[in-house]
Short mmCIF file of C-alpha atoms in Angstrom, two decimals:
data_model
loop_
_atom_site.label_atom_id
_atom_site.label_comp_id
_atom_site.label_asym_id
_atom_site.label_seq_id
_atom_site.Cartn_x
_atom_site.Cartn_y
_atom_site.Cartn_z
CA UNK A 1 -1.46 -12.48 -21.60
CA UNK A 2 2.07 -11.39 -22.59
CA UNK A 3 3.75 -8.63 -20.61
CA UNK A 4 3.17 -5.20 -22.13
CA UNK A 5 6.50 -3.69 -21.15
CA UNK A 6 10.18 -4.57 -21.10
CA UNK A 7 13.23 -3.08 -19.37
CA UNK A 8 14.06 0.30 -20.89
CA UNK A 9 10.50 1.13 -21.93
CA UNK A 10 9.24 4.62 -21.08
CA UNK A 11 5.88 4.44 -19.27
CA UNK A 12 3.35 6.91 -17.94
CA UNK A 13 1.46 6.11 -14.73
CA UNK A 14 -2.28 6.38 -14.30
CA UNK A 15 -3.80 9.55 -12.85
CA UNK A 16 -6.71 7.60 -11.35
CA UNK A 17 -7.29 8.16 -7.62
CA UNK A 18 -9.47 5.22 -6.52
CA UNK A 19 -11.35 5.23 -3.22
CA UNK A 20 -9.98 1.77 -2.47
CA UNK A 21 -6.52 0.44 -1.61
CA UNK A 22 -4.00 0.92 -4.40
CA UNK A 23 -0.24 0.43 -4.66
CA UNK A 24 0.30 3.45 -6.94
CA UNK A 25 1.29 6.26 -4.55
CA UNK A 26 -0.14 9.72 -5.11
CA UNK A 27 3.27 11.30 -5.75
CA UNK A 28 3.88 8.91 -8.68
CA UNK A 29 0.57 9.48 -10.51
CA UNK A 30 0.64 10.84 -14.05
CA UNK A 31 4.43 10.65 -14.13
CA UNK A 32 6.76 9.32 -16.80
CA UNK A 33 9.41 6.79 -15.78
CA UNK A 34 11.47 3.95 -17.20
CA UNK A 35 10.95 0.23 -16.64
CA UNK A 36 14.01 -1.19 -14.85
CA UNK A 37 13.03 -4.86 -14.64
CA UNK A 38 10.17 -7.28 -14.32
CA UNK A 39 9.34 -8.05 -10.68
CA UNK A 40 7.23 -11.14 -11.23
CA UNK A 41 3.51 -11.68 -11.81
CA UNK A 42 0.98 -11.04 -9.06
CA UNK A 43 -2.78 -10.52 -8.70
CA UNK A 44 -3.71 -6.84 -8.72
CA UNK A 45 -3.66 -5.63 -5.10
CA UNK A 46 -6.57 -3.25 -5.76
CA UNK A 47 -8.75 -6.28 -6.60
CA UNK A 48 -7.51 -8.47 -3.75
CA UNK A 49 -8.18 -5.71 -1.23
CA UNK A 50 -11.81 -5.73 -2.35
CA UNK A 51 -12.25 -9.48 -1.94
CA UNK A 52 -11.76 -10.34 -5.61
CA UNK A 53 -9.41 -12.99 -6.95
CA UNK A 54 -7.46 -10.34 -8.84
CA UNK A 55 -6.08 -10.35 -12.35
CA UNK A 56 -2.60 -11.89 -12.35
CA UNK A 57 -0.33 -9.54 -14.26
CA UNK A 58 3.21 -8.25 -14.57
CA UNK A 59 4.68 -6.07 -11.83
CA UNK A 60 7.60 -3.83 -12.77
CA UNK A 61 10.22 -1.79 -11.02
CA UNK A 62 9.83 1.67 -12.58
CA UNK A 63 12.44 4.38 -12.03
CA UNK A 64 11.54 8.08 -11.95
CA UNK A 65 13.69 11.18 -11.67
CA UNK A 66 12.91 12.64 -8.24
CA UNK A 67 12.69 16.10 -9.80
CA UNK A 68 9.86 14.84 -12.06
CA UNK A 69 7.89 13.67 -9.01
CA UNK A 70 8.70 16.36 -6.47
CA UNK A 71 10.08 19.24 -8.53
CA UNK A 72 13.37 18.87 -6.71
CA UNK A 73 16.22 16.45 -6.07
CA UNK A 74 18.92 14.89 -8.26
CA UNK A 75 18.29 11.26 -7.26
CA UNK A 76 16.04 8.56 -8.69
CA UNK A 77 12.99 6.93 -7.10
CA UNK A 78 12.08 3.34 -8.01
CA UNK A 79 8.50 2.18 -7.42
CA UNK A 80 7.01 -1.31 -7.77
CA UNK A 81 4.01 -0.97 -10.07
CA UNK A 82 1.38 -3.30 -11.54
CA UNK A 83 0.86 -3.29 -15.31
CA UNK A 84 -2.69 -1.92 -14.90
CA UNK A 85 -1.20 1.34 -13.59
CA UNK A 86 0.91 1.91 -16.71
CA UNK A 87 0.56 3.14 -20.29
CA UNK A 88 3.27 3.63 -22.92
CA UNK A 89 4.75 7.11 -22.33
CA UNK A 90 3.94 8.17 -25.89
CA UNK A 91 0.26 7.29 -25.37
CA UNK A 92 -1.86 10.45 -25.23
CA UNK A 93 -4.06 10.46 -22.12
CA UNK A 94 -7.78 10.94 -22.88
CA UNK A 95 -8.77 14.58 -23.07
CA UNK A 96 -5.32 15.75 -24.07
CA UNK A 97 -5.57 14.93 -27.76
CA UNK A 98 -5.99 17.42 -30.57
CA UNK A 99 -4.15 20.24 -28.83
CA UNK A 100 -2.13 22.87 -30.62
CA UNK A 101 1.26 21.42 -31.59
CA UNK B 1 -9.61 10.21 -2.76
CA UNK B 2 -6.13 9.55 -1.46
CA UNK B 3 -6.11 8.24 2.07
CA UNK B 4 -4.17 9.51 5.08
CA UNK B 5 -1.46 6.86 4.66
CA UNK B 6 -0.45 8.24 1.25
CA UNK B 7 1.90 10.97 2.49
CA UNK B 8 4.98 10.25 0.35
CA UNK B 9 6.53 13.51 -0.85
CA UNK B 10 4.33 15.69 1.38
CA UNK B 11 5.99 18.43 3.36
CA UNK B 12 5.29 19.03 7.03
CA UNK B 13 6.08 15.54 8.27
CA UNK B 14 9.37 15.37 10.15
CA UNK B 15 12.10 12.90 9.24
CA UNK B 16 11.83 9.41 10.73
CA UNK B 17 14.05 9.19 13.79
CA UNK B 18 15.79 5.84 14.11
CA UNK B 19 16.27 4.49 17.62
CA UNK B 20 19.72 3.17 18.45
CA UNK B 21 19.48 -0.56 19.26
CA UNK B 22 15.78 -0.53 18.47
CA UNK B 23 14.08 -3.66 19.88
CA UNK B 24 11.88 -5.81 17.61
CA UNK B 25 8.96 -5.04 19.94
CA UNK B 26 8.41 -2.29 22.47
CA UNK B 27 5.83 -4.34 24.41
CA UNK B 28 4.76 -7.98 24.54
CA UNK B 29 1.33 -7.22 23.07
CA UNK B 30 3.00 -6.08 19.84
CA UNK B 31 4.46 -9.57 19.37
CA UNK B 32 0.99 -11.05 19.98
CA UNK B 33 -0.46 -8.77 17.30
CA UNK B 34 2.26 -9.73 14.81
CA UNK B 35 1.66 -13.46 15.42
CA UNK B 36 -2.13 -13.11 15.33
CA UNK B 37 -2.05 -11.33 11.99
CA UNK B 38 0.25 -13.92 10.43
CA UNK B 39 -2.00 -16.74 11.67
CA UNK B 40 -5.18 -15.11 10.36
CA UNK B 41 -3.67 -14.49 6.91
CA UNK B 42 -2.26 -18.03 6.77
CA UNK B 43 -5.67 -19.44 7.71
CA UNK B 44 -7.26 -17.43 4.90
CA UNK B 45 -9.48 -15.29 7.13
CA UNK B 46 -8.29 -12.29 5.08
CA UNK B 47 -5.41 -11.50 2.76
CA UNK B 48 -2.53 -9.03 3.01
CA UNK B 49 -4.19 -6.52 0.69
CA UNK B 50 -7.40 -6.53 2.74
CA UNK B 51 -5.23 -5.97 5.82
CA UNK B 52 -3.48 -2.96 4.25
CA UNK B 53 -6.85 -1.63 3.10
CA UNK B 54 -8.24 -1.90 6.63
CA UNK B 55 -5.31 0.12 8.01
CA UNK B 56 -5.84 2.79 5.37
CA UNK B 57 -9.55 3.05 6.17
CA UNK B 58 -8.79 4.27 9.69
CA UNK B 59 -10.10 7.78 10.42
CA UNK B 60 -7.17 10.15 9.69
CA UNK B 61 -7.01 11.57 13.21
CA UNK B 62 -6.82 8.06 14.67
CA UNK B 63 -4.34 6.86 12.04
CA UNK B 64 -1.95 9.71 12.80
CA UNK B 65 -2.21 9.19 16.57
CA UNK B 66 -1.62 5.42 16.43
CA UNK B 67 1.66 3.54 16.71
CA UNK B 68 2.67 0.97 14.09
CA UNK B 69 1.24 -2.04 15.93
CA UNK B 70 -1.81 -0.09 17.15
CA UNK B 71 -2.67 0.31 13.46
CA UNK B 72 -2.23 -3.43 12.98
CA UNK B 73 -4.46 -4.16 15.96
CA UNK B 74 -7.13 -1.81 14.65
CA UNK B 75 -7.07 -3.47 11.23
CA UNK B 76 -7.28 -6.98 12.73
CA UNK B 77 -10.30 -6.09 14.88
CA UNK B 78 -11.96 -4.29 11.94
CA UNK B 79 -11.55 -7.30 9.65
CA UNK B 80 -12.58 -9.89 12.26
CA UNK B 81 -15.80 -7.95 12.81
CA UNK B 82 -16.45 -7.50 9.07
CA UNK B 83 -15.78 -11.20 8.42
CA UNK B 84 -18.10 -12.21 11.26
CA UNK B 85 -15.33 -13.97 13.19
CA UNK B 86 -15.33 -11.94 16.40
CA UNK B 87 -16.66 -8.66 17.72
CA UNK B 88 -14.28 -5.99 19.03
CA UNK B 89 -15.80 -6.62 22.49
CA UNK B 90 -14.60 -10.23 22.38
CA UNK B 91 -10.96 -9.19 21.87
CA UNK B 92 -8.60 -7.87 24.52
CA UNK B 93 -7.38 -4.33 23.97
CA UNK B 94 -3.63 -3.61 23.99
CA UNK B 95 -4.14 -2.02 27.41
CA UNK B 96 -5.74 -5.22 28.73
CA UNK B 97 -2.97 -7.35 27.26
CA UNK B 98 -0.36 -5.11 28.85
CA UNK B 99 -2.01 -5.54 32.25
CA UNK B 100 -2.45 -9.29 31.92
#
């Protein structure tokens, strides 16, 4: 499966809060950031933690403005994120479509 | 349901204080725990993600009261029991190792 994202792409992180181990920290959920670089291909940690082989997929370094995550700060925060956690930033999350422009 | 380990960006936790000339281990049993975990992962008893998951499943009050390698020890004993390798009673506690 080809990688979905490339450096420079704007991405939005998942808002899912699974009961199992995940590598998407709470502070970075539902946030928009920019792909910095590809960080290799690895089985999804969420699957491996549950005894599954895990889907091998792209992992990216994604940079966020700290103010977008915490409402404060003028620095950037870079998080290592699996492709499953990401959608294109212009993708409308379910339930937020059809709103007043 | 975010677990107790997921505290990034939360207020109320003080800054991490770095020790000057911090040793790799503060007690010999910590080195045993490090080596034991590496051996168990290398032998395929469990993987690194299962290990992280086991740490995160600790009861919050115990997680917050435990040192770094106490968390590791807890996760190792949890996984060995769940995998049917050893019971917690068969393993020495850090206190027993320290007195050995």
